[in-house]
Structures are given as C-alpha cells and as structure tokens.
C-alpha cells in the first residue's frame, strides 16, 4: 500500500487546519508557477469530498476511472451459518443472524477478516464503488482528482488511489482535505513537505496549532503561508516565531485577487507579482527539504 | 426540542461566526460544536470548561514484542500496510515488527490470526469532549486527537450529550456548528435535525460545494435553507446562486455582506451582533428572525 | 407475545424514543400478561456506525416478535427482517400509550425503512 520512493521527484502537500483559508488557491497557483518555470508538474486533488482545484485549473479531462473498495460477497450455498464472519468483523459490516449472513458493504473496511476466517470458503472479494478518479491536462500541468460519491463515508481508499496515480513528474502538488483527521493523514503521509495555509485570526491560529501538531506527529517537514495577511492580528506570526516554524509567504487581502478567485481564475493570472512570490516560495521550500534535521 | 445545524460544504465561509450570532440572539439553547476536527466556537463564547471526559473509540492493535516470534504473519495479512519493520521507520535500525497506530484502522485481523498471541488489541483514547458554560448557556464541544479517525462517532457523542443537557435543563433548542465537507461527521451532524442552514459564498467553489451539500441534506429530507455570506464580493455569482437555490427549492434566508467587523469581533472574542451594530449585524438578526427562532 | 418498545427512560410512562438504533432503553413487554422488563441499549448510543445493526441483533437476542418505535433505518430494518421481527413504526407518547397503539393495530407495519440510515 505504500507508495514507493520516487526517483528524485518531490511531493508537496498543501493543507490547512480548516477549509476556506485559500489552500486550493495556493496549491493551484504553485502548480501553475512551477509549470511555467519549466518543471513537469502534477496537481493532485485529494480533497475528495469537495474537490475544487479543477475550477481554477480548468483541465481537459481525458480519462475517468471508477474506484472501488473491496467488500465481501457471500456464496450462501456454501455457507454453514457458523457466524464466524460476524464475530471477527469489527465494523458490523457482516452479520450472521439465525444462520443467515447479511452484509452491509458501506461499513466494510476491506480488511479480509471474514474471508480469512470462513471455514467454508464461502466468501470472496468484490468491489464496491466509492467514487472516481478523473485525469486530464491543462497547459503543462498533469491534473488528477478524486471525486467521492455523495453520501459516501469512506474517503481514505479513494485518496490512496489518487496517490497511487502519481508518477515520476518533477513535482507533485497535492491538495489535502481540511482538518487533521484520517483523510488528511492519508494525504500528507509520505510527502516531502507540508505547506500549511492559514489566516492571521484567532480561528486561523487555533486551527494552525492543530495542523502543526499533526504534521509533527507524522515527522514531516513543514512551513506556513499566511493568506490575507493584512487582516486580523499578530497571533499567528508570534506563534510561528515561538515554535520556530518557517513563515514562507504572506499573501495580502486583495479585492482583485478575491474577485479573480470568485470567478474561478488564478491569482497568478491577474497579479503577475504573485508569480514572483510563488517562485520565491518554491525556492524556500526546496531549501527546507534539502536541509536536514531542521524540524 | 428543535435542532438547527449550520454547515457549509467547504470551511471558512463564516459558519462559526454565524452560529455565535445565533447563540447570542436565541434563548433556552444548548450549543454543540460538532466541528470536532477544528473546533473554534469556544473561542468566541468565552467557554469555561465544567466537565471533561476522554473519548474512547476504535480499537487499535499493537505488538507485544516479548511474545512476538517474528513470523511476519501480521505483516502479510494487514491490508493497510500498518505493520512495518522498525527499520522502515526513521531513525530506528532494529528489525523487529511494529504497528503504525496512525495507519491501523482496528480491523483486528492480525490479532485473530497471530500464531503467538502477540498482538494486543483494545480501545484507544482518541479525543476528549467537554461541557462548558458560556454566556449563551451550556455548550458541548470536543477535540479529536491528532491522527484519529472516527470523528463521526465523536460528533454523535457531542450531539447526544447536548440532547441530554437540553432534556435535563428543559432547553428547547440545540444549535449545532457542523463540520465541513460531506463525509461521515457531516452526516452525523445533520441526521435527525429539524433545519439545515448551509452557509455559502459567491464563489465558483461555493456554488459547487453548495450543490453537493444540498444533495446530502436532501437524503435526510430535512428542511434545508441557504445563506450567502460575503454576497457583495461577486453580485453576479450571488444572483447565480439564488437562481440555483430557486431551481432546487432551497430558500435563501440570508444575504450577508463582507465586513471587517467579523474578524474584529473574533479578535474581541465575541459575536458580530454583540460586537457592533453595523449593517451586517442587522442582516444576521433579520436572518435569525426569518428562519423563525423557535 | 413479547414486544420491545424503544424508550427514553426505563418505565411504562417514559416517552417513546423515536429512534431505534440509538434508543437508550428497550422496554420488553409481554402483551398477554402486561409484565415488562426494561433493557438498556446504552452501549449502542455512542456507536459510530452500525448502531441499528447492533440494536437489531440485541432485539433478536431478547426473543421479541415485534419492535415498536418511531422510525427505522435501512440497516436495522434488514437485520430485524432477517430475524423475523416485525417493525411497527409511528409510535408516539409514552410506552404505555404505544402498547395500546400496538394492540389497537393503529401503528404502521414497516415494509421498508422509513428514514435514512447513518446514525439515525
Ligand atoms: S472485510 Fe473486514 S470489514 Fe469487511 S466485512 Fe469482512 S471482516 Fe468486516
Ligand atoms: S464464516 Fe463463512 S460459513 Fe460461517 S457464517 Fe460466515 S459465511 Fe457462513
């Protein structure tokens, strides 16, 4: 299940303690900047519950692939009603009632426990669809995103599937879901660097603390970007200084940028100065990655 | 007892600021912060924690190294790749097996099939929940541990505690600050409520998320209404959202302008309606009256 | 015949809990004799997923022939059906009143789930 180490390619996850901080804007603008600088870039949207990167990158989608997760399929003609499958399942996804086996595929974690334990070999694995992966291209950027089916509670397998599609581009910019729970962990683990996007407000700070704790628990390198840096107070900056967290970029609250965003346009398209800023951001990230033991 | 949940699809649309205003404008209510991944409501409610309890959920496996005979069966069986040789982990060079608690989903397969009985398998503490006192009545909130799953279950705990408090104190309204997204914590927040308010923004992603959230809420056949925050940011998009709402039968109950006092109120640790009488406060009050404060 | 009524507390005058999986109590009543026993379903309250499934198994273990509640979700319904337990929905008021409603045959016999699942 682990992604093999890539030959020299870098994976950068863009995350935030909560949504709406401009995470997707940062990820797409970074991808666009790198691409225009001649890197081979893949943008991967792992925010599968609300994938929004496509709105800005507007890729031409050229392939759609359904993603499933393994679930049990019981051959009732072989089942002896012993109930061992129901006993082993920790998720109530398979239950044996009065000798009759019932499955609830939407609860299944695909652990194979029931298959392994069944004395009659009555259970085999089938697939249940949880979403799809769409791939495409926009200018020089490879585009991949996962789209979770509405009402589906299981996002981790889809995120894993998106990450498995990453190949040998120079840089993968991975848009993570907001928060600090499983889907985020699934997204950021085994990346080379995590960019945390926040706002200089009390809510922003409180969410940033959680995100930093998460990244540190995973032993990954990180840096912070403050979006709408001119609103709010100095809490986030003080925290970064105190925690020795590199502040890599500050983006001002610009009506022009906000309007471009609301139209689904990328900031680097309307404000060329930002392109320079993102190029500088990239240099600082690379320096951080190549320096050892600074986190 | 009525339950109102405020959700937003994507985060950062001003959902918590609106919940804080509703808290200030209502009476006889219990607050429930179900955004357990990134709880913020307590920051503006000057919450004083009166009771805290550990949240146990989800089992996790670990290897008892004294018993382990290093057969590698667990490593072979685990479909998540949670069993690793220590040598794989940073900074360790020993070759023994261990289980990465962050990856383990607690299926127990290794525990059942370990020939040496060397796997410990039990419930773990994966967070904490609190009952606090605020200037707007009692509030239940929680904090999910880092790298823990099961936020849906913690949401259920927060909601059942809030319900318990409401019954106990004869309070007739529960105001729920919901989590972002459309996944299990959202489902757990929306289920069994009487009214869903979706806060959106006039951006393309706002429209996109609004539609996904609407589909989710329609599963539950709960009355769902929308509020467009920062509506003056893009009047054309606001009009577009209104059309979309009209077509899908979702009433737009509030249009709220962009106003710096939202951030200023946050810094002052209070709600916008308590902080100032600016036009935005009026808009929020009107929305509250419109959705029919019970 | 024994039936189980979902309740918010453990007495005959307790209010019916409209939820099945997450009801705090099952009041098991022998409708022929009127004897009743409250059975706690509390361990299911905080279950993440599958509360209805576990509650359904619980009801089956209690040996009841029917369940009387407000609503039933799809997972619980499948389990109860497999166990041969009838599900009567739409019960209101107290447990005592629900017993009368059941005896009078005014409750709906569920042919399928009447609410969405997911922690209902
Ligand atoms: S594969 Fe695992 S989770 Fe799925 S039904 Fe079987 S035992 Fe349960
Ligand atoms: S373990 Fe196999 S034989 Fe036993 S009840 Fe399950 S499916 Fe049937």
XYZ file of C-alpha atoms and ligand atoms in Angstrom:
725
model
C 0.000 0.000 0.000
C 2.926 2.358 0.479
C 3.947 4.459 -2.442
C 7.460 3.538 -3.466
C 10.009 6.288 -3.213
C 10.211 8.203 -6.458
C 13.435 8.885 -8.212
C 14.116 12.433 -7.140
C 10.602 13.768 -7.632
C 9.175 15.897 -4.846
C 5.772 15.685 -3.242
C 4.399 18.796 -1.616
C 1.129 18.634 0.312
C -0.880 21.812 0.806
C -3.036 21.545 3.903
C -4.764 23.696 6.496
C -6.383 23.202 9.865
C -9.651 24.101 8.233
C -11.034 24.941 4.835
C -11.540 28.341 3.313
C -8.042 29.579 4.084
C -7.032 29.600 0.450
C -5.428 26.173 0.401
C -6.645 25.321 -3.081
C -5.663 28.762 -4.356
C -2.135 28.234 -3.040
C -1.897 24.725 -4.469
C -3.126 25.642 -7.936
C -1.063 28.809 -8.145
C 2.033 26.978 -7.039
C 1.439 24.293 -9.656
C 0.887 26.909 -12.373
C 4.002 28.838 -11.395
C 6.187 25.752 -11.379
C 4.855 24.639 -14.703
C 5.616 27.991 -16.296
C 9.133 27.727 -14.892
C 9.625 24.545 -16.852
C 9.026 21.879 -14.219
C 6.949 18.832 -15.071
C 4.162 19.238 -12.536
C 1.245 17.136 -11.433
C -1.546 18.670 -9.386
C -3.428 16.041 -7.379
C -6.620 16.993 -5.554
C -7.063 14.690 -2.563
C -9.816 16.846 -1.063
C -12.162 14.223 -2.470
C -15.196 15.404 -0.531
C -15.016 18.855 -2.087
C -12.510 18.806 -4.928
C -12.260 22.356 -6.204
C -8.894 22.588 -7.929
C -10.469 21.860 -11.317
C -12.415 25.099 -11.079
C -9.166 27.054 -11.224
C -7.031 24.815 -13.385
C -9.847 24.015 -15.843
C -8.180 20.891 -17.175
C -9.376 18.967 -20.187
C -10.398 15.662 -18.650
C -9.310 12.739 -20.758
C -9.961 9.747 -18.543
C -12.378 8.732 -15.833
C -11.790 5.674 -13.745
C -14.120 4.244 -11.157
C -12.603 3.471 -7.796
C -13.890 0.725 -5.616
C -13.078 -0.711 -2.274
C -13.082 -4.438 -1.533
C -16.206 -5.850 0.117
C -17.324 -9.399 0.856
C -19.641 -11.385 -1.357
C -21.127 -14.432 0.346
C -21.976 -17.590 -1.549
C -24.975 -18.648 0.517
C -24.973 -22.138 -0.981
C -21.649 -22.839 0.711
C -22.335 -21.007 3.983
C -22.971 -23.245 7.009
C -24.230 -20.404 9.175
C -21.462 -20.695 11.751
C -21.331 -16.938 12.326
C -17.550 -16.695 12.452
C -17.553 -13.896 9.871
C -19.831 -11.749 12.004
C -17.702 -12.377 15.077
C -14.483 -11.208 13.500
C -15.875 -8.101 11.817
C -15.144 -5.035 13.939
C -17.381 -2.795 11.844
C -20.725 -4.627 11.811
C -20.314 -4.922 8.064
C -21.159 -8.596 8.059
C -23.621 -10.125 10.475
C -24.907 -13.644 10.875
C -28.461 -13.811 12.219
C -30.129 -17.141 12.855
C -27.701 -18.760 10.459
C -28.313 -16.185 7.746
C -25.494 -13.911 6.676
C -26.239 -10.272 5.897
C -23.665 -7.800 4.656
C -23.550 -4.017 4.891
C -20.935 -3.147 2.286
C -20.951 0.567 3.099
C -19.490 -0.214 6.520
C -16.794 -2.590 5.286
C -13.148 -1.590 5.686
C -11.977 -4.292 3.317
C -9.792 -5.996 5.893
C -10.432 -9.528 4.558
C -11.035 -10.821 8.084
C -14.293 -12.549 7.172
C -12.763 -14.122 4.075
C -9.832 -15.464 6.060
C -11.931 -16.831 8.886
C -14.715 -18.514 6.914
C -14.290 -22.288 7.273
C -16.326 -22.992 4.133
C -14.542 -20.606 1.807
C -17.945 -19.116 1.199
C -16.809 -15.505 0.966
C -14.975 -13.869 -1.864
C -13.993 -10.312 -2.526
C -15.895 -7.982 -4.839
C -15.685 -4.264 -5.325
C -17.983 -1.512 -4.229
C -17.731 1.817 -6.000
C -16.936 4.775 -3.755
C -16.030 7.407 -6.301
C -13.952 8.080 -9.344
C -10.640 9.499 -10.419
C -10.533 11.950 -13.295
C -7.308 12.770 -15.060
C -6.544 15.481 -17.501
C -4.168 18.214 -18.531
C -4.023 21.944 -18.561
C -1.107 23.580 -20.343
C 1.908 21.894 -18.855
C 0.143 20.588 -15.754
C -0.933 16.983 -15.253
C -4.222 17.006 -13.390
C -5.635 14.252 -11.166
C -8.510 14.429 -8.745
C -10.711 12.074 -6.807
C -14.454 12.676 -6.525
C -16.194 10.915 -3.670
C -19.767 9.817 -4.207
C -22.193 11.996 -2.293
C -23.299 10.292 0.917
C -20.227 8.077 0.956
C -18.428 7.982 4.298
C -15.261 6.173 3.280
C -12.755 8.508 1.655
C -9.371 7.019 2.570
C -9.339 4.314 -0.138
C -10.091 6.922 -2.796
C -7.297 9.155 -1.539
C -4.916 6.205 -1.622
C -5.983 5.503 -5.182
C -5.328 9.121 -6.235
C -1.863 8.996 -4.702
C -1.084 5.768 -6.474
C -1.558 7.562 -9.778
C 1.314 9.922 -9.082
C 4.235 9.004 -11.248
C 7.581 10.473 -11.989
C 6.824 14.138 -12.598
C 9.381 16.514 -11.083
C 6.913 17.898 -8.590
C 3.566 16.724 -7.270
C 1.466 19.425 -5.630
C -1.113 17.625 -3.518
C -4.200 19.451 -2.322
C -5.164 17.943 1.044
C -8.603 17.924 2.646
C -9.050 20.383 5.518
C -8.687 19.358 9.148
C -6.441 16.886 10.915
C -8.323 13.592 10.721
C -7.765 10.374 8.758
C -8.277 11.676 5.232
C -5.703 14.406 5.827
C -3.229 11.981 7.327
C -3.759 9.627 4.424
C -2.976 12.514 2.084
C 0.087 14.025 3.725
C 1.884 10.906 4.896
C 4.914 10.061 2.816
C 5.102 13.541 1.279
C 8.336 15.510 1.387
C 6.945 18.754 2.680
C 3.683 20.081 4.075
C 2.636 23.664 3.421
C 0.098 24.875 5.954
C -2.104 27.726 4.836
C -3.711 29.884 7.490
C -5.193 33.291 8.217
C -3.945 35.718 10.870
C -7.086 35.452 13.012
C -7.865 33.680 16.292
C -9.699 30.909 14.409
C -6.799 30.634 11.992
C -4.312 30.318 14.824
C -6.316 27.720 16.699
C -6.639 25.591 13.567
C -2.989 26.066 12.671
C -1.869 24.734 16.047
C -3.758 21.503 15.420
C -2.357 21.176 11.930
C 1.202 21.726 13.160
C 0.732 19.079 15.834
C -0.481 16.657 13.200
C 2.435 17.271 10.843
C 4.895 16.934 13.695
C 3.289 13.662 14.807
C 3.951 12.367 11.318
C 7.536 13.558 11.381
C 7.262 15.668 8.263
C 8.807 18.981 7.341
C 6.505 21.974 7.273
C 6.190 25.652 6.529
C 3.409 28.204 6.904
C 1.733 30.555 4.455
C -0.391 33.382 5.814
C -3.197 34.296 3.480
C -4.989 37.645 3.744
C -2.019 38.650 5.875
C -3.245 42.201 6.449
C -6.479 41.321 8.251
C -6.561 40.217 11.881
C -3.780 40.313 14.434
C -0.236 39.126 15.030
C -1.112 35.868 16.828
C -0.091 33.540 14.001
C 3.253 35.281 13.416
C 4.079 35.207 17.125
C 3.213 31.528 17.285
C 5.421 30.667 14.298
C 8.339 32.607 15.747
C 7.931 30.971 19.126
C 7.647 27.467 17.623
C 10.450 28.018 15.154
C 8.197 27.350 12.202
C 9.315 28.888 8.930
C 6.917 31.509 7.608
C 7.337 31.047 3.881
C 4.929 33.503 2.310
C 2.390 36.180 3.159
C -0.368 36.957 0.682
C -2.267 40.242 1.109
C -6.046 40.523 1.181
C -6.528 41.917 -2.263
C -10.022 42.635 -3.661
C -8.653 41.946 -7.144
C -7.398 38.507 -6.107
C -10.621 37.761 -4.247
C -12.669 38.674 -7.313
C -10.500 36.575 -9.582
C -10.921 33.717 -7.130
C -14.692 34.068 -7.095
C -14.692 33.822 -10.885
C -12.538 30.712 -10.736
C -9.461 32.492 -12.058
C -5.981 32.000 -10.773
C -4.304 34.765 -8.834
C -1.051 34.500 -10.793
C -3.048 35.289 -13.924
C -4.311 38.619 -12.606
C -1.391 39.619 -10.401
C 1.955 38.819 -12.059
C 3.800 39.933 -8.933
C 2.371 36.864 -7.251
C 4.152 34.654 -9.730
C 7.429 36.037 -8.468
C 6.245 35.454 -4.925
C 5.357 31.821 -5.666
C 8.685 31.240 -7.388
C 10.366 32.558 -4.252
C 8.170 30.306 -2.143
C 9.338 27.317 -4.152
C 12.982 28.180 -3.596
C 12.402 28.377 0.129
C 10.606 25.025 0.122
C 13.438 23.347 -1.777
C 15.986 24.780 0.639
C 13.968 23.435 3.556
C 13.644 19.984 2.039
C 17.322 19.684 1.280
C 18.418 20.914 4.683
C 18.489 18.080 7.194
C 17.186 17.925 10.743
C 15.744 21.377 10.821
C 12.421 20.137 12.106
C -36.970 20.257 21.134
C -35.679 21.711 17.868
C -32.261 21.157 16.404
C -30.674 23.578 13.970
C -27.447 22.665 12.227
C -25.253 25.121 10.341
C -22.973 23.586 7.738
C -21.003 24.932 4.846
C -19.591 22.425 2.410
C -16.178 23.961 2.446
C -14.818 25.581 5.564
C -14.058 29.226 6.135
C -17.371 30.564 4.882
C -18.124 32.215 8.216
C -20.223 29.378 9.598
C -18.901 29.612 13.151
C -19.316 33.398 13.239
C -22.957 32.941 12.260
C -23.507 30.229 14.862
C -22.064 32.569 17.500
C -24.576 35.226 16.456
C -27.475 32.766 16.654
C -26.279 31.769 20.102
C -26.374 35.403 21.177
C -29.777 36.026 19.608
C -31.578 32.984 20.979
C -32.794 31.823 24.363
C -33.064 28.465 26.115
C -30.478 26.841 23.895
C -27.645 24.396 24.085
C -24.686 24.870 21.781
C -23.000 21.890 20.171
C -19.743 22.355 18.313
C -19.607 19.363 16.004
C -16.625 20.618 14.062
C -14.554 18.266 16.192
C -11.558 18.423 13.887
C -11.130 22.144 14.281
C -13.441 23.415 16.998
C -13.492 27.198 17.160
C -16.831 28.175 18.635
C -15.455 28.147 22.190
C -13.029 30.918 21.209
C -15.856 33.420 20.801
C -18.187 32.115 23.518
C -15.670 32.546 26.379
C -16.300 28.935 27.295
C -15.366 27.790 30.775
C -14.944 24.032 30.857
C -17.030 22.473 33.636
C -16.722 18.831 32.760
C -14.369 16.871 30.541
C -14.286 13.267 29.541
C -11.986 11.124 27.474
C -13.394 9.819 24.262
C -12.584 6.216 23.593
C -13.201 4.813 20.238
C -11.911 2.471 17.713
C -9.627 -0.340 18.644
C -6.004 -0.394 17.665
C -3.544 -3.228 17.558
C -0.012 -3.260 18.898
C 2.662 -5.924 19.026
C 3.826 -7.248 22.381
C 7.469 -7.632 21.483
C 8.272 -10.181 24.210
C 5.791 -12.606 22.687
C 6.480 -11.901 19.031
C 8.228 -14.763 17.240
C 8.812 -12.654 14.162
C 6.905 -14.921 11.781
C 5.637 -11.976 9.734
C 2.059 -13.255 9.531
C 0.590 -9.898 10.587
C 2.683 -8.065 8.044
C 1.403 -10.403 5.362
C -2.254 -10.150 6.403
C -2.615 -6.431 7.066
C -4.220 -4.879 4.033
C -3.415 -1.355 5.099
C 0.294 -1.833 5.385
C 0.175 -0.779 9.024
C 2.645 -3.467 10.109
C 6.168 -2.358 9.427
C 9.666 -3.398 10.261
C 11.135 -0.864 12.639
C 13.936 -0.476 10.176
C 11.474 1.280 7.881
C 10.801 3.944 10.448
C 13.018 6.971 10.611
C 15.962 6.777 12.934
C 15.484 3.170 14.034
C 17.692 0.391 12.839
C 16.338 -2.632 14.664
C 14.496 -5.175 12.583
C 11.510 -6.008 14.772
C 7.901 -5.644 13.661
C 5.628 -2.931 14.914
C 2.274 -1.431 14.048
C 1.919 2.164 12.997
C -1.011 3.392 15.109
C -1.701 6.156 12.615
C -2.310 3.692 9.817
C -4.079 0.968 11.823
C -7.862 1.065 11.350
C -8.522 -1.502 14.048
C -9.867 -4.398 11.991
C -8.255 -6.921 14.342
C -7.189 -9.356 11.640
C -3.622 -9.571 12.955
C -4.957 -10.105 16.472
C -7.126 -13.016 15.356
C -4.512 -14.738 13.271
C -1.280 -14.180 15.192
C 0.013 -17.695 15.969
C 1.965 -16.466 19.001
C -0.846 -14.431 20.530
C 1.482 -11.470 20.482
C -0.977 -8.768 19.451
C -2.679 -6.551 21.991
C -5.981 -5.213 20.712
C -8.127 -2.716 22.568
C -9.961 0.579 22.629
C -7.841 3.670 22.474
C -8.354 7.166 23.753
C -8.833 9.180 20.635
C -10.064 12.500 21.908
C -11.805 14.400 24.607
C -15.149 16.125 24.963
C -16.196 18.982 27.180
C -19.259 20.535 28.673
C -18.687 24.241 29.127
C -20.567 27.171 30.446
C -20.806 30.159 28.142
C -22.575 33.483 28.283
C -25.138 31.882 25.982
C -25.876 28.791 28.018
C -24.266 25.368 28.093
C -22.095 24.161 25.269
C -20.742 20.753 24.342
C -17.559 20.643 22.330
C -14.806 18.196 21.657
C -11.361 17.689 20.417
C -10.370 14.748 18.313
C -6.836 13.560 18.909
C -4.307 14.119 16.200
C -4.361 11.450 13.541
C -7.541 9.884 14.869
C -10.389 8.721 12.778
C -13.954 8.301 13.844
C -14.880 11.921 14.011
C -18.406 10.777 13.087
C -18.630 8.901 16.335
C -17.322 11.838 18.353
C -19.926 14.029 16.670
C -22.569 11.545 17.794
C -21.258 11.779 21.348
C -21.334 15.589 21.290
C -24.879 15.524 19.976
C -26.180 13.028 22.455
C -24.583 14.994 25.312
C -26.175 18.193 24.020
C -29.525 16.434 23.810
C -29.088 15.157 27.343
C -28.347 18.663 28.621
C -31.339 20.085 26.803
C -33.654 17.468 28.318
C -32.167 17.926 31.764
C -32.429 21.705 31.818
C -35.648 21.945 29.839
C -33.995 23.800 26.966
C -35.825 23.644 23.680
C -33.217 24.475 21.068
C -29.910 22.919 20.078
C -27.704 24.989 17.792
C -25.106 22.859 16.057
C -21.940 24.158 14.448
C -21.351 21.480 11.833
C -18.113 20.248 10.284
C -17.030 20.992 6.718
C -17.328 18.522 3.872
C -19.923 15.885 3.124
C -18.352 12.897 4.877
C -19.329 10.921 7.936
C -19.008 13.725 10.523
C -21.371 15.850 8.438
C -23.824 13.013 8.080
C -23.651 12.509 11.831
C -24.289 16.226 12.374
C -27.247 16.526 10.038
C -29.114 13.379 10.902
C -32.224 13.950 12.975
C -32.124 17.751 12.855
C -35.110 19.974 12.089
C -33.409 22.598 9.981
C -30.187 22.692 7.992
C -28.693 26.080 7.203
C -25.990 25.995 4.558
C -23.641 28.970 4.596
C -22.062 29.588 1.237
C -20.025 32.213 -0.548
C -20.496 33.693 -4.010
C -17.513 31.893 -5.495
C -17.405 29.111 -8.035
C -16.262 26.660 -5.411
C -19.010 27.936 -3.143
C -21.639 27.055 -5.754
C -20.074 23.683 -6.320
C -19.969 22.799 -2.630
C -23.458 24.137 -2.005
C -24.847 21.704 -4.541
C -23.016 18.736 -3.010
C -24.208 19.666 0.463
C -27.748 20.134 -0.788
C -27.735 16.641 -2.275
C -26.538 15.276 1.032
C -29.161 17.138 3.052
C -31.897 16.007 0.667
C -31.086 12.419 1.643
C -32.382 13.289 5.068
C -35.490 15.085 3.892
C -34.767 17.826 6.399
C -35.760 21.379 5.506
C -32.650 22.977 4.069
C -32.117 26.707 3.616
C -29.153 28.730 2.432
C -27.352 31.891 3.429
C -24.982 33.716 1.104
C -22.122 35.221 3.036
C -19.945 37.999 1.613
C -22.659 38.372 -1.033
C -21.275 41.688 -2.291
C -17.979 40.072 -3.263
C -19.475 38.964 -6.550
C -23.063 40.129 -7.137
C -23.306 38.175 -10.371
C -22.357 34.950 -8.660
C -24.742 35.782 -5.816
C -27.538 36.089 -8.361
C -26.459 32.805 -9.898
C -26.575 31.062 -6.522
C -30.019 32.499 -5.874
C -31.225 31.098 -9.170
C -29.724 27.748 -8.381
C -31.397 27.759 -4.972
C -34.715 28.680 -6.539
C -34.459 25.793 -9.009
C -33.580 23.277 -6.329
C -36.208 24.510 -3.918
C -33.796 25.805 -1.324
C -34.878 29.073 0.226
C -32.234 31.787 0.559
C -32.847 33.102 4.065
C -29.958 35.492 4.358
C -27.647 37.676 2.333
C -24.746 38.959 4.351
C -22.202 41.486 3.211
C -18.451 41.343 3.567
C -17.470 43.256 6.661
C -14.216 43.557 8.563
C -16.106 43.594 11.854
C -16.447 39.792 11.530
C -12.695 39.466 12.071
C -12.651 42.229 14.661
C -15.392 40.517 16.671
C -13.391 37.293 16.544
C -10.331 39.075 17.906
C -12.511 40.588 20.633
C -13.693 37.011 21.406
C -17.318 37.787 20.788
C -20.019 37.524 18.128
C -20.625 40.125 15.458
C -24.106 41.021 16.719
C -22.732 41.666 20.185
C -19.673 43.468 18.869
C -21.274 46.118 16.720
C -24.494 47.473 15.285
C -23.101 47.649 11.799
C -25.357 46.741 8.852
C -24.049 43.175 8.883
C -25.427 42.702 12.398
C -28.812 43.791 11.164
C -28.631 41.334 8.275
C -27.821 38.477 10.617
C -30.618 39.470 13.005
C -33.079 39.545 10.136
C -31.960 36.116 9.016
C -32.389 34.759 12.516
C -35.906 36.161 12.745
C -36.703 34.876 9.299
C -35.787 31.276 9.933
C -38.211 31.505 12.795
C -36.420 31.463 16.083
C -38.384 28.764 17.892
C -46.149 -12.462 22.837
C -43.165 -10.317 23.719
C -42.537 -6.986 22.043
C -39.836 -4.324 22.518
C -40.680 -0.635 22.658
C -37.909 1.918 22.310
C -37.924 4.389 25.188
C -36.042 7.376 26.527
C -36.242 6.043 30.092
C -36.906 2.758 31.835
C -40.559 2.932 32.866
C -44.010 2.451 31.387
C -44.698 6.173 31.479
C -41.367 7.027 29.853
C -41.539 8.667 26.442
C -41.117 6.515 23.360
C -37.746 7.128 21.696
C -38.455 7.737 18.016
C -35.061 6.263 17.128
C -34.431 2.571 17.080
C -30.640 2.092 16.987
C -29.917 4.891 19.389
C -32.776 4.467 21.829
C -31.471 4.384 25.383
C -33.897 1.710 26.517
C -35.871 -1.172 25.152
C -38.931 -1.899 27.261
C -39.709 -5.549 26.693
C -43.406 -6.172 27.334
C -45.349 -9.389 27.376
C -48.572 -8.066 25.896
C -50.610 -11.018 27.165
C -49.692 -10.578 30.821
C -48.584 -6.937 30.865
C -45.268 -7.869 32.526
C -42.393 -5.679 31.450
C -38.619 -5.545 31.791
C -36.504 -2.531 30.850
C -33.345 -3.482 28.971
C -30.594 -0.945 28.495
C -29.457 -0.295 24.967
C -26.993 2.344 26.191
C -23.937 0.638 24.810
C -25.262 1.339 21.337
C -25.799 5.052 21.899
C -22.303 6.108 21.077
C -21.566 3.552 18.419
C -20.042 5.248 15.427
C -21.631 3.283 12.673
C -23.835 0.260 12.763
C -25.883 1.229 15.840
C -29.031 -0.020 14.111
C -27.376 -3.322 13.252
C -26.252 -3.964 16.801
C -29.587 -2.858 18.232
C -31.311 -5.229 15.814
C -29.187 -8.129 16.987
C -29.875 -7.086 20.548
C -33.632 -7.171 19.923
C -33.317 -10.587 18.310
C -31.440 -11.911 21.349
C -34.250 -10.682 23.576
C -36.565 -13.012 21.697
C -39.190 -10.414 20.850
C -41.646 -10.905 17.995
C -42.114 -7.225 17.239
C -40.393 -3.901 17.732
C -42.409 -0.741 18.316
C -40.621 2.525 17.624
C -40.841 5.852 15.818
C -38.622 5.299 12.834
C -36.416 2.591 11.452
C -33.377 2.932 9.210
C -32.436 0.600 6.369
C -29.719 -1.376 8.138
C -31.751 -2.041 11.255
C -34.707 -2.985 9.092
C -32.724 -5.589 7.187
C -31.472 -7.136 10.396
C -34.896 -7.201 12.029
C -36.448 -8.670 8.920
C -33.807 -11.387 8.805
C -34.572 -12.169 12.432
C -38.264 -12.411 11.616
C -39.169 -9.465 13.818
C -41.996 -7.174 12.689
C -41.298 -3.474 12.901
C -44.149 -1.174 13.899
C -43.409 2.480 13.346
C -45.007 5.811 14.146
C -45.414 5.133 17.875
C -45.913 8.307 19.934
C -46.357 9.302 23.548
C -45.452 7.044 26.439
C -44.531 3.375 26.403
C -47.944 2.562 27.860
C -49.701 4.516 25.125
C -47.542 2.858 22.491
C -48.568 -0.537 23.861
C -52.214 0.444 23.371
C -51.461 1.778 19.903
C -49.833 -1.544 19.097
C -52.737 -3.587 20.451
C -55.239 -1.387 18.635
C -53.339 -2.005 15.423
C -53.032 1.682 14.592
C -49.278 1.615 14.043
C -47.813 1.122 10.610
C -46.157 -2.187 9.888
C -42.907 -1.169 8.201
C -42.426 -2.690 4.768
C -39.115 -0.935 4.433
C -37.001 1.612 6.246
C -38.790 4.935 6.692
C -35.736 7.069 7.420
C -32.233 7.326 6.038
C -29.632 5.321 7.824
C -26.441 6.913 9.037
C -26.725 7.208 12.784
C -30.441 7.864 12.613
S -13.629 -7.467 5.003
Fe -13.324 -6.949 7.157
S -14.592 -5.105 7.414
Fe -15.278 -6.074 5.525
S -16.980 -7.375 6.165
Fe -15.142 -8.650 6.170
S -14.424 -8.549 8.302
Fe -15.863 -6.850 8.023
S -17.940 -17.639 8.329
Fe -18.497 -18.486 6.314
S -19.698 -20.300 6.800
Fe -19.577 -19.118 8.699
S -21.456 -17.844 8.644
Fe -19.832 -16.624 7.711
S -20.006 -17.033 5.505
Fe -21.162 -18.627 6.547
